[in-house]
Amino acid sequence: MHYRILGGGQGPRISAVCLGALPFGTTVDERTSFAILDRFAEAGGTFLDTANTYACWVPGATGDESELLLGRWLRSRGAAGRTVLATKVGARPDPARGPEWPANAEGLGAPTVRAALQGSLRRLGTDRVDLYYAHIEDRGIPLEETVEALAGLVQDGVVGTLGAGNHRTWRLAEARHTAAGRGLPGFRAVQQRHTYLRPRRGLPPDLQVETDEELLDYAAAHPDLTPVGYGTLMGGAYSRADRPLPERYDHPGSVARLRVLAEVAAECGATVNQVVLAWLMGGPVPVVPVLGVSSVGQLDESLAALDLRLDPVQRARLDTA
């Protein structure tokens, strides 16, 4: 395993890849989830990612499932002290806001932020989380209110580091500027959708925000901000014939990138998934990939990317395809 420091030296030491727990307890059963978590820990993985809403869209689920399962695993393995645990607030369904998700997302008001953390701590069976993300933007709440509420959790010692997910770069920068101006802890991690293929142009805005050149440029200028990427392997679409490309990536511009990706994988004796992960981790602005896996075999394939090094020519070919 390789490691880095989250948030430019001011955060916790994390494994260079993060294990995403989104499907654990819903579409991935407990036995399989525990096996994946055990293998990740055995390999030296320390960074786990969940949310207070995973996976509420699965029929019969509430959003409690992933945090509850992680809590059971942490207790049964005595792993809390050697795990960097991230969870999120902002996207959980709130029945008081209506029956349909995500229109009824709880948002980022101060009372919600405080209450949501207490719920997460209870489900996780811990008294502190290492990284707490504002899961999605909430333009209906003054930014200052959210910034101060999140900072208060750090000051109270129940949160270690703050992060933002699915935020436009200008909004992220404004929130960080607001926190700095008040002498408060601000966002030191940003989690966005990020993979090798680029989305088609002109897509309408949605809750999931893509990593773009503006964000990477901002992160390059602010080394106290760590980019984290989810959706990195597109749910298996790079390698599985039964998984078509997501619509946002299924466009003519992807053809050349997929061809070069396959060529580089063959040159390296690696899988295309491993090349994608190595490309993310080894770029000018290194990204921490969130691994979304549903079996130990898939996890082992992803972990092998940690030792894959792309040479400058290969990277240039991938970048310019």
PDB file of C-alpha atoms in Angstrom, residues 56 90-94 97 99-107 136 207:
ATOM      1  CA  CYS A  56     -31.479   5.010  -0.185  1.00  0.00           C
ATOM      2  CA  GLY A  90     -26.737  16.875   2.767  1.00  0.00           C
ATOM      3  CA  ALA A  91     -28.318  14.324   0.451  1.00  0.00           C
ATOM      4  CA  ARG A  92     -30.295  12.132   2.845  1.00  0.00           C
ATOM      5  CA  PRO A  93     -34.047  12.000   2.113  1.00  0.00           C
ATOM      6  CA  ASP A  94     -36.121  14.147   4.450  1.00  0.00           C
ATOM      7  CA  ARG A  97     -39.547  17.970   2.347  1.00  0.00           C
ATOM      8  CA  PRO A  99     -41.880  12.112  -1.008  1.00  0.00           C
ATOM      9  CA  GLU A 100     -39.408  12.176  -3.906  1.00  0.00           C
ATOM     10  CA  TRP A 101     -35.629  11.896  -3.676  1.00  0.00           C
ATOM     11  CA  PRO A 102     -33.392  13.785  -4.435  1.00  0.00           C
ATOM     12  CA  ALA A 103     -35.840  16.698  -4.430  1.00  0.00           C
ATOM     13  CA  ASN A 104     -36.341  16.110  -0.699  1.00  0.00           C
ATOM     14  CA  ALA A 105     -32.618  16.062   0.191  1.00  0.00           C
ATOM     15  CA  GLU A 106     -32.019  17.253   3.751  1.00  0.00           C
ATOM     16  CA  GLY A 107     -29.699  20.110   2.750  1.00  0.00           C
ATOM     17  CA  ILE A 136     -24.063  18.156  -2.411  1.00  0.00           C
ATOM     18  CA  LEU A 207     -26.352  16.494  -8.405  1.00  0.00           C
TER      19      LEU A 207
END
